[in-house]
Amino acid sequence: MTTGKINVSVENIFPLIKKFLYSDHEIFLRELISNGTDATLKLKHLTSIGEANVEYGTPIIEVKIDKEGKKLHIIDQGLGMTADEVEKYINQVAFSGAEEFLDKYKDSAKDSGIIGHFGLGFYSAFMVAEKVEIITKSYKDEPAAHWTCDGSPEFTLEPTDKTTRGTEIILHIAEDSLEFLEEFKISGLLSKYNKFMPIPIKFGTKSQTLPKPEDAPEDYKAETVEVDNIVNNPNPAWTKQPTDLSDADYKDFYREVYPMQFEEPLFHIHLNVDYPFNLTGILYFPKLGSDLQIQKDKIQLYQNQVYVTDNVEGIVPEFLMMLRGVVDSPDIPLNVSRSGLQADGAVKKISNYITRKVADKLKSLFNENRADFEQKWNDIKIVLEYGMLSEDKFYEKAGAFVLYPTVDNTYFTLEELKEKIKEKQTDKDGKLVVLYAGNKEAQHSYIEIAKEKGYEVLLLDSPIISHLIQKIEGDNSGLHFVRVDSDHIDNLIKKEESAISKLSDEEKESLKTVLETIVPKQTYTVQLEALDSEAAPFIITQPEFMRRMKEMSQTGGGGMFGMGNMPEMYNLVVNTNSDLATSILNNNDKSAQENLVKQALDLAKLSQNLLKGEALTAFVKRSFELIK
């Protein structure tokens, strides 16, 4: 038997491991199973190239709980180690790795992802164990070794009688970590971290009913047998070629990753690249609607099928964080801080690749089945619009598949829309005017007036639409978006001809004076316009520029400083060619004149859904008075 002291300059490194990595103490199991997996895959490689003259077989990793003995066992059938290798990898390499790690990362260890270097993962065992044993036999024809360490720098190393190849790690669970002897706890950790590990993982056994024989009698009783309870899927969908998977396979995998998700995904994108970096994965578009406050952190990051995190910020472009799925890459440096990760060149390339791949997939879906793509548009548009705003590379490609729906449920790309409206919606200055509504119900009367003129009206109702149309206008000179209620339709698309006013300039001035004494100045600016005599006498509009800046300020990242808190301001457009304008002007009874103005203003407010509360009650009462 050998006894010795691990050469370590940090005074008692074990409390340091526990202290600095404690927030992540559950990952010890992931680390130990990862080491067992590595040992098994290395053996597979050595047998395949003829360097190990042993039968690889069908190895598994087993996790066993000994509740009475307060022990947790992790057993693999991999390479195993000789006594010399234990001395080298456990006492020297791993410990110097642990010391180096703590020295480098003790300020940011909680943010460091996987613990990293070979062997260091093994020492995470001391976060939950007061003593650790390794019983190991190498695939080489050498005696088995038994290493024991009680969390101090002292260890013992002696021969043992293990006859089967592989390594068994025994954790003597500490009093403050007894939760790790509970079956539900270990089962939960295996499901979280090891669900898709490449080697089968056994955790206990389960009963399985044998199939009924074809010639079984009527009173046949089904037989049950105890079989290994394999808790993982060693060959998940993302490790296969897209050509080997059907739509049903992708949907099954979605349910495997998200068992509590009942709605089916709209479509998927299979990522598969091996140069200039290695990346595989599957991303799914769930139904999203128009809500920006969707729970992120639904994409899972793996490194060689080992679960790492669901915080994929920096790796997956921000606009795609609302998607679901799995990304797996051995090239992501997981033992650096989050800020270091975002600055990493390989990570930037991965993020750009994912952006391009998603754009290409969307384009092919659009081209292959446009009707289906249109049907799904409202469920995915928020991600795509956000992508256009936040990623220039995505914006460049988006013209091929981003849609602009009309209030009549027809869909155009931007180029198709320009072509469709250029004849009727080009104003006298040659500017192409795109009319849109934000709410089909609230702006119904304005939409109808525009449609009577033969104009197309888009329905753009995302919370970030003001930011997006600002960007589109900046990139398309001569194109101007205006909401359909931002002015009278004749002012929104000005043509050469302008109506002649029935009222003289003097009469208009008198009318304006009357109106301004009755209409509240703090909310409305009175504008007199000579419109068609059939047009509404009073129309409330909200100037496009002011409203857009206010919306952009409220949703962040644009607009004008302080505008988000400004009160709502409207224009009151009064049609001087209407009979009502003449009636108001010629009415000498001040009280009757005031009632006419208030009634007309309230009707205009009603059409804009602005009449509420006390004002609505007063309007209803006044209206009943008028029809007595």
XYZ file of C-alpha atoms in Angstrom:
628
model
C 0.000 0.000 0.000
C 1.193 3.508 -0.847
C 0.327 6.489 1.272
C 1.274 10.003 0.369
C 0.506 13.635 0.373
C -0.782 15.367 -2.697
C 1.632 18.130 -3.578
C -0.516 21.204 -3.166
C 0.470 24.737 -2.259
C -3.031 26.084 -1.639
C -3.678 25.298 2.036
C -6.270 22.522 2.002
C -7.850 22.877 -1.434
C -11.026 20.916 -0.658
C -12.812 23.603 1.361
C -11.924 25.983 -1.491
C -13.495 23.683 -4.078
C -16.598 23.446 -1.930
C -16.741 27.177 -1.298
C -16.149 28.492 -4.795
C -18.202 25.944 -6.679
C -20.913 25.465 -4.102
C -23.647 27.257 -6.027
C -23.214 24.581 -8.667
C -22.575 21.636 -6.344
C -25.074 19.357 -8.100
C -22.888 19.200 -11.212
C -20.540 16.689 -9.490
C -22.698 13.894 -10.937
C -22.518 15.328 -14.452
C -18.712 15.576 -14.132
C -18.211 12.035 -12.865
C -20.522 10.553 -15.502
C -18.748 12.644 -18.168
C -15.407 11.211 -17.052
C -16.852 7.683 -17.234
C -18.216 8.434 -20.708
C -14.831 9.761 -21.877
C -13.106 6.630 -20.559
C -15.612 4.433 -22.420
C -15.399 6.356 -25.714
C -11.581 6.349 -25.557
C -11.679 2.563 -25.172
C -14.001 2.366 -28.181
C -11.486 4.360 -30.224
C -8.498 2.243 -29.088
C -10.299 -1.019 -29.911
C -11.367 0.321 -33.322
C -7.763 1.152 -34.309
C -6.398 -2.107 -32.868
C -4.460 -0.561 -29.980
C -6.505 -2.265 -27.289
C -6.813 -6.034 -27.687
C -10.020 -6.356 -25.704
C -13.676 -6.800 -26.566
C -15.448 -3.425 -26.444
C -18.876 -5.067 -26.042
C -21.887 -2.968 -25.046
C -20.625 -0.990 -22.063
C -22.910 1.018 -19.781
C -22.432 3.431 -16.904
C -24.246 2.539 -13.697
C -25.299 4.860 -10.871
C -26.197 3.153 -7.570
C -27.390 4.517 -4.243
C -26.470 2.798 -0.967
C -28.685 4.738 1.413
C -27.760 2.770 4.545
C -24.041 3.071 3.883
C -24.487 6.732 2.824
C -22.658 5.958 -0.401
C -23.187 6.817 -4.074
C -21.482 4.616 -6.703
C -20.674 5.608 -10.312
C -19.395 2.589 -12.251
C -18.103 2.525 -15.845
C -16.747 -0.217 -18.112
C -14.239 2.003 -19.876
C -10.426 2.175 -20.085
C -9.774 1.923 -16.365
C -6.441 3.014 -14.831
C -3.282 1.351 -13.593
C -1.836 2.372 -10.210
C 0.733 4.535 -12.039
C -2.032 6.269 -13.995
C -4.008 6.944 -10.815
C -0.872 8.481 -9.318
C -0.351 10.603 -12.406
C -3.883 11.676 -13.351
C -5.555 11.884 -9.948
C -2.698 12.967 -7.664
C -0.673 15.137 -10.024
C -2.420 16.358 -13.177
C -5.873 16.731 -11.674
C -4.699 18.433 -8.550
C -2.487 20.916 -10.321
C -5.496 21.516 -12.619
C -7.732 22.109 -9.620
C -5.262 24.510 -8.072
C -4.749 26.399 -11.325
C -8.489 26.610 -11.862
C -9.207 27.979 -8.406
C -6.387 30.463 -8.663
C -7.648 31.717 -12.024
C -11.402 31.576 -11.508
C -12.092 31.893 -7.802
C -13.708 35.306 -8.383
C -15.932 34.075 -11.180
C -16.226 30.343 -10.544
C -19.986 30.524 -10.222
C -20.140 31.849 -13.788
C -17.708 29.377 -15.299
C -19.945 26.698 -16.798
C -18.322 23.256 -16.915
C -15.417 22.938 -14.494
C -13.256 21.958 -17.407
C -9.800 20.406 -17.450
C -9.369 16.629 -17.339
C -9.567 15.250 -13.818
C -10.709 18.492 -12.280
C -14.288 17.359 -12.761
C -13.396 14.393 -10.574
C -12.559 16.691 -7.658
C -16.023 18.228 -7.791
C -16.936 15.012 -5.901
C -15.566 16.649 -2.737
C -18.356 19.234 -2.919
C -20.739 16.535 -1.656
C -18.495 13.767 -0.253
C -16.364 13.585 2.883
C -14.415 10.643 1.456
C -13.936 9.385 -2.092
C -12.718 5.973 -3.259
C -11.622 4.916 -6.745
C -11.515 1.192 -7.543
C -10.163 0.773 -11.063
C -8.794 -1.883 -13.387
C -7.088 -0.964 -16.638
C -7.800 -2.667 -19.991
C -4.037 -3.418 -19.882
C -3.076 -6.629 -18.126
C -2.123 -5.008 -14.818
C -3.438 -5.278 -11.242
C -6.419 -3.223 -10.146
C -5.861 -0.192 -7.900
C -7.793 1.268 -4.955
C -7.340 4.979 -4.158
C -8.871 6.637 -1.085
C -8.873 10.270 0.009
C -10.808 11.838 2.871
C -10.804 15.447 1.660
C -7.393 16.295 3.071
C -4.183 16.236 1.001
C -3.473 12.675 2.339
C -4.361 9.671 0.154
C -3.796 5.904 0.108
C -3.215 3.795 -2.990
C -3.161 -0.032 -2.812
C -3.792 -3.052 -5.025
C -7.268 -4.563 -5.008
C -8.982 -7.654 -6.377
C -11.339 -6.051 -8.951
C -11.381 -8.374 -11.981
C -13.587 -6.484 -14.460
C -12.341 -3.627 -16.627
C -13.350 -0.071 -15.771
C -13.638 2.318 -12.841
C -15.928 2.510 -9.825
C -16.065 5.767 -7.895
C -17.583 5.603 -4.416
C -18.677 8.828 -2.761
C -19.178 8.775 1.008
C -21.812 11.496 1.090
C -21.231 14.287 3.648
C -23.847 15.109 6.293
C -24.747 18.424 4.609
C -25.382 16.687 1.262
C -27.568 13.703 2.208
C -30.155 14.827 -0.380
C -27.893 13.109 -2.943
C -28.860 9.741 -1.466
C -32.495 10.307 -2.455
C -33.627 8.445 -5.551
C -35.799 11.327 -6.842
C -32.862 13.757 -6.521
C -30.407 11.597 -8.466
C -33.094 10.720 -10.998
C -33.771 14.460 -11.506
C -30.056 15.222 -11.997
C -29.640 12.374 -14.486
C -32.632 13.678 -16.413
C -31.315 17.255 -16.357
C -27.653 16.702 -17.234
C -27.298 13.235 -18.721
C -30.504 12.746 -20.700
C -28.636 12.460 -24.016
C -25.196 11.149 -22.997
C -23.685 8.866 -25.680
C -23.267 5.816 -23.386
C -26.345 4.131 -21.823
C -26.761 5.027 -18.129
C -28.371 2.500 -15.785
C -30.130 3.689 -12.636
C -31.830 0.750 -10.958
C -34.230 -1.595 -12.719
C -37.815 -1.456 -13.929
C -40.554 -3.963 -14.692
C -41.255 -4.676 -18.329
C -44.224 -6.633 -19.654
C -43.287 -9.280 -22.218
C -45.301 -9.296 -25.463
C -48.183 -11.795 -25.600
C -47.310 -14.887 -27.688
C -49.393 -15.356 -30.861
C -50.705 -18.757 -29.742
C -51.445 -17.623 -26.163
C -54.635 -19.029 -24.561
C -57.486 -16.692 -23.590
C -56.635 -16.777 -19.888
C -52.957 -15.971 -20.605
C -51.386 -13.788 -17.911
C -48.815 -11.359 -19.199
C -45.311 -12.001 -17.899
C -43.193 -9.214 -16.466
C -39.414 -9.189 -16.111
C -36.999 -6.834 -14.377
C -34.760 -5.007 -16.849
C -32.088 -2.312 -16.557
C -33.607 1.139 -16.179
C -31.716 3.070 -18.859
C -32.376 6.741 -18.149
C -30.892 8.355 -21.249
C -31.212 8.351 -25.028
C -27.632 7.815 -26.299
C -28.598 8.643 -29.912
C -30.714 11.825 -29.831
C -32.122 13.263 -33.052
C -29.534 16.042 -33.398
C -26.696 13.462 -33.671
C -28.299 11.944 -36.789
C -28.344 13.135 -40.371
C -31.440 15.167 -41.414
C -32.008 12.698 -44.263
C -32.454 9.899 -41.693
C -35.221 11.719 -39.797
C -38.905 12.148 -40.603
C -41.190 14.983 -39.470
C -42.577 12.605 -36.845
C -39.034 11.996 -35.508
C -38.495 15.731 -35.063
C -41.829 16.101 -33.258
C -41.058 13.113 -31.009
C -37.708 14.640 -30.113
C -39.401 17.965 -29.269
C -41.654 16.124 -26.816
C -38.607 14.319 -25.406
C -36.859 17.635 -24.652
C -40.046 19.429 -23.548
C -42.358 16.796 -22.054
C -44.623 19.469 -20.519
C -45.116 21.322 -23.810
C -48.451 20.344 -25.329
C -48.508 22.534 -28.446
C -46.657 21.174 -31.447
C -43.835 23.328 -32.869
C -44.549 25.123 -36.159
C -41.354 23.960 -37.847
C -37.756 23.006 -37.110
C -34.256 23.868 -38.330
C -31.557 21.185 -38.208
C -28.070 22.615 -37.642
C -25.194 20.486 -38.886
C -21.756 21.934 -39.622
C -18.243 20.583 -39.136
C -16.126 23.377 -40.629
C -14.756 25.899 -39.603
C -16.195 24.730 -36.262
C -18.244 21.794 -35.093
C -21.910 22.413 -34.355
C -25.028 20.290 -34.390
C -28.500 20.908 -33.050
C -32.191 21.352 -33.778
C -34.091 24.588 -33.249
C -37.890 24.723 -33.131
C -40.248 27.635 -33.762
C -43.013 27.449 -31.161
C -46.228 29.496 -31.505
C -45.247 32.957 -30.320
C -47.919 35.505 -31.222
C -47.162 39.174 -30.583
C -45.963 39.068 -26.984
C -42.362 40.141 -26.448
C -42.396 38.988 -22.812
C -41.952 35.350 -23.724
C -39.908 33.151 -21.456
C -36.411 32.833 -22.827
C -33.800 30.246 -21.748
C -35.610 27.435 -23.531
C -32.697 26.428 -25.772
C -30.397 23.868 -24.186
C -26.640 23.931 -24.745
C -24.704 20.650 -24.795
C -21.034 19.830 -25.176
C -20.634 16.393 -26.750
C -24.126 15.410 -25.542
C -23.447 16.633 -21.986
C -25.960 19.247 -20.829
C -24.261 22.517 -19.875
C -26.813 25.316 -19.538
C -30.007 26.853 -20.859
C -28.408 30.295 -20.882
C -27.194 30.423 -24.485
C -26.736 34.188 -24.649
C -23.892 35.061 -27.003
C -23.967 31.668 -28.741
C -27.478 31.877 -30.174
C -28.351 35.332 -31.639
C -30.548 37.281 -29.239
C -33.583 37.379 -31.524
C -33.653 33.570 -31.641
C -33.566 33.174 -27.844
C -37.352 32.829 -27.949
C -37.031 29.597 -29.910
C -36.648 26.153 -28.358
C -34.316 23.288 -29.045
C -30.782 21.995 -28.582
C -27.364 23.244 -29.669
C -24.289 21.007 -29.237
C -20.720 22.096 -29.893
C -17.373 20.864 -28.563
C -15.843 24.163 -29.792
C -17.537 26.430 -27.255
C -15.050 27.375 -24.516
C -17.096 26.491 -21.459
C -14.594 27.262 -18.750
C -14.498 31.008 -19.393
C -16.759 33.697 -18.023
C -19.913 34.747 -19.864
C -18.334 38.043 -21.024
C -15.309 36.141 -22.313
C -17.631 33.789 -24.164
C -19.334 36.660 -25.985
C -15.958 38.055 -27.091
C -14.709 34.683 -28.326
C -14.105 34.492 -32.089
C -15.404 30.915 -32.502
C -18.596 31.796 -30.651
C -19.199 34.819 -32.902
C -18.854 32.572 -35.962
C -21.318 30.097 -34.464
C -23.834 32.882 -33.806
C -23.470 34.154 -37.406
C -23.850 30.632 -38.778
C -27.075 30.059 -36.832
C -28.456 33.389 -38.115
C -27.670 32.432 -41.716
C -29.020 28.914 -41.344
C -32.317 30.156 -39.879
C -32.709 32.733 -42.677
C -32.023 30.085 -45.353
C -34.542 27.696 -43.799
C -37.232 30.400 -43.634
C -36.626 31.260 -47.272
C -36.973 27.619 -48.344
C -40.165 27.175 -46.278
C -41.588 30.296 -47.911
C -40.677 29.093 -51.414
C -41.835 25.486 -50.899
C -45.255 26.223 -49.409
C -46.140 29.890 -49.303
C -49.750 29.301 -48.217
C -48.596 27.333 -45.157
C -45.960 29.993 -44.358
C -48.615 32.733 -44.544
C -50.841 30.756 -42.205
C -48.047 30.592 -39.616
C -46.941 34.205 -40.073
C -48.703 35.707 -37.048
C -47.186 33.048 -34.790
C -43.584 33.734 -35.824
C -43.511 37.373 -36.957
C -42.306 38.808 -33.637
C -39.048 36.809 -33.839
C -38.440 37.760 -37.464
C -39.217 41.446 -36.951
C -36.927 41.513 -33.916
C -34.260 39.770 -36.008
C -34.525 42.424 -38.737
C -33.967 45.120 -36.116
C -31.116 43.458 -34.240
C -29.092 41.508 -36.832
C -27.937 43.174 -40.052
C -27.089 39.817 -41.646
C -30.636 38.609 -41.019
C -32.119 41.890 -42.252
C -30.244 41.510 -45.561
C -31.858 38.116 -46.189
C -35.292 38.923 -44.728
C -36.661 40.617 -47.850
C -37.084 37.172 -49.419
C -39.585 35.885 -46.839
C -40.784 38.595 -44.405
C -44.459 39.305 -45.031
C -46.679 42.369 -44.731
C -50.305 41.313 -44.195
C -53.252 43.522 -45.154
C -56.436 43.989 -43.123
C -58.064 41.619 -45.660
C -55.594 38.789 -44.880
C -53.585 38.983 -48.057
C -49.807 38.848 -47.700
C -47.085 40.671 -49.622
C -43.311 40.772 -49.473
C -42.049 44.359 -49.448
C -41.192 44.256 -53.169
C -44.605 42.791 -54.035
C -46.275 45.476 -51.919
C -44.407 48.300 -53.657
C -45.450 46.926 -57.029
C -49.072 46.493 -55.937
C -49.595 50.028 -54.563
C -47.359 52.172 -56.769
C -50.115 53.131 -59.214
C -52.673 54.367 -56.636
C -50.601 55.204 -53.559
C -47.915 57.437 -55.042
C -48.500 61.037 -53.956
C -48.018 64.212 -55.999
C -44.347 64.404 -54.887
C -43.612 60.873 -56.140
C -43.493 59.398 -52.643
C -44.892 55.884 -52.224
C -47.221 55.864 -49.204
C -47.835 52.616 -47.306
C -50.997 52.832 -45.203
C -51.257 50.606 -42.152
C -53.501 50.014 -39.167
C -52.379 48.904 -35.717
C -55.814 47.656 -34.655
C -58.451 46.549 -37.141
C -61.365 47.199 -34.784
C -60.270 50.515 -33.266
C -59.353 52.008 -36.664
C -62.209 50.447 -38.636
C -63.765 53.699 -39.943
C -60.383 54.981 -41.186
C -59.650 51.654 -42.874
C -63.018 51.731 -44.657
C -62.450 55.287 -45.954
C -59.037 54.231 -47.348
C -60.495 51.109 -48.962
C -63.248 53.162 -50.630
C -60.443 54.998 -52.432
C -59.021 51.649 -53.616
C -56.030 51.797 -51.259
C -54.384 48.766 -49.604
C -54.132 48.947 -45.789
C -51.612 46.754 -43.968
C -52.239 45.334 -40.510
C -49.027 45.873 -38.511
C -49.688 45.240 -34.834
C -46.393 44.127 -33.267
C -45.153 46.111 -30.268
C -41.890 46.887 -32.115
C -43.448 47.877 -35.447
C -42.611 51.590 -35.055
C -38.890 50.716 -34.785
C -39.073 48.405 -37.781
C -40.852 50.792 -40.169
C -38.369 53.501 -39.173
C -35.547 51.182 -40.286
C -37.326 50.154 -43.509
C -37.965 53.804 -44.446
C -34.279 54.562 -43.838
C -33.299 51.843 -46.314
C -35.945 52.638 -48.964
C -35.889 56.256 -50.074
C -39.242 57.540 -51.297
C -41.150 55.006 -49.179
C -43.237 56.330 -46.302
C -45.358 54.392 -43.769
C -48.332 56.200 -42.211
C -50.954 54.841 -39.900
C -54.364 55.198 -41.447
C -55.705 57.338 -38.570
C -52.818 59.812 -38.583
C -54.616 62.306 -40.865
C -57.520 62.577 -43.272
C -56.969 60.182 -46.161
C -56.639 63.032 -48.693
C -53.774 64.440 -46.640
C -52.087 61.066 -46.188
C -51.833 60.565 -49.960
C -51.924 64.061 -51.426
C -52.938 64.217 -55.090
C -52.824 67.300 -57.333
C -56.452 68.293 -56.967
C -57.592 69.967 -53.747
C -61.227 70.662 -52.851
C -62.453 74.282 -52.745
C -63.794 75.433 -49.379
C -67.435 76.593 -49.151
C -66.420 79.002 -46.405
C -64.533 82.242 -46.986
C -61.266 82.887 -45.126
C -63.135 85.213 -42.769
C -65.765 82.570 -42.031
C -63.081 79.955 -41.437
C -61.363 82.244 -38.932
C -64.671 82.794 -37.071
C -65.371 79.041 -37.038
C -61.879 78.276 -35.699
C -62.330 80.834 -32.873
C -65.644 79.227 -31.841
C -64.144 75.735 -31.915
C -61.032 76.654 -29.929
C -63.128 78.066 -27.077
C -64.982 74.740 -26.732
C -62.448 72.033 -27.734
C -59.819 71.268 -24.986
C -56.513 72.834 -26.131
C -54.276 70.547 -24.037
C -55.371 67.481 -26.071
C -56.533 68.717 -29.512
C -55.135 70.993 -32.203
C -57.968 72.255 -34.444
C -57.329 72.032 -38.208
C -59.822 73.305 -40.806
C -59.737 71.339 -44.059
C -61.791 71.670 -47.255
C -62.731 67.993 -47.749
C -65.360 66.228 -49.806
C -68.809 67.281 -48.513
C -69.619 63.585 -47.962
C -66.596 63.124 -45.644
C -67.118 63.088 -41.860
C -67.504 66.623 -40.389
C -65.126 65.969 -37.447
C -62.172 63.562 -37.703
C -59.639 62.904 -34.929
C -56.144 62.030 -36.119
C -52.845 61.425 -34.363
C -49.785 62.730 -36.244
C -47.601 59.841 -37.453
C -44.231 61.309 -36.430
C -45.218 62.211 -32.857
C -47.075 58.954 -32.228
C -44.262 56.853 -33.688
C -41.560 58.590 -31.630
C -43.659 58.125 -28.497
C -44.162 54.400 -29.206
C -40.455 53.935 -29.905
C -39.566 55.628 -26.623
C -41.986 53.393 -24.733
C -40.644 50.156 -26.233
C -37.010 51.236 -25.824
C -34.092 51.683 -28.168
C -35.276 54.666 -30.177
C -37.621 57.591 -30.454
C -36.849 60.892 -28.820
C -35.721 61.310 -25.243
C -38.551 61.812 -22.766
C -41.322 61.369 -25.340
C -42.535 58.091 -23.847
C -44.100 59.987 -20.920
C -45.676 62.790 -22.931
C -49.501 63.034 -22.866
C -51.431 61.923 -25.955
C -51.928 64.738 -28.505
C -54.437 64.651 -31.372
C -55.497 66.781 -34.311
C -59.171 67.593 -34.724
C -59.761 67.911 -38.487
C -62.981 69.865 -39.180
C -64.400 69.569 -42.686
C -65.321 73.130 -43.757
C -67.456 71.750 -46.593
C -69.740 69.808 -44.239
C -73.248 70.986 -43.353
C -72.332 70.718 -39.676
C -69.498 73.263 -40.010
C -71.963 75.754 -41.528
C -74.542 75.013 -38.794
C -72.009 75.637 -36.019
C -70.824 78.868 -37.631
C -74.347 80.264 -38.181
C -75.835 79.251 -34.819
C -76.241 82.340 -32.615
C -77.351 80.379 -29.540
C -74.063 79.848 -27.651
C -75.441 76.912 -25.653
C -76.765 75.138 -28.767
C -73.520 75.895 -30.578
C -71.515 74.331 -27.720
C -73.755 71.238 -27.688
C -73.241 70.753 -31.440
C -69.444 70.935 -31.073
C -69.373 68.606 -28.034
C -71.668 66.081 -29.713
C -69.600 66.103 -32.920
C -66.307 65.850 -30.969
C -67.658 62.926 -28.930
C -68.777 61.139 -32.115
C -65.284 61.604 -33.552
C -63.775 60.321 -30.265
C -66.128 57.342 -30.364
C -64.813 56.372 -33.817
C -61.258 56.372 -32.390
C -62.240 54.423 -29.259
C -61.289 57.471 -27.162
C -64.650 58.052 -25.493
C -64.578 56.441 -22.073
C -65.787 56.791 -18.476
C -67.576 59.983 -17.466
C -67.356 61.499 -20.962
C -69.053 58.415 -22.455
C -71.835 58.542 -19.826
C -72.458 62.249 -20.554
C -72.480 61.572 -24.334
C -75.071 58.791 -24.006
C -77.281 60.984 -21.788
C -76.986 63.929 -24.222
C -77.763 61.679 -27.206
C -80.974 60.440 -25.576
C -81.967 64.064 -24.888
C -81.602 64.826 -28.604
C -83.973 62.051 -29.705
C -86.787 62.675 -27.189
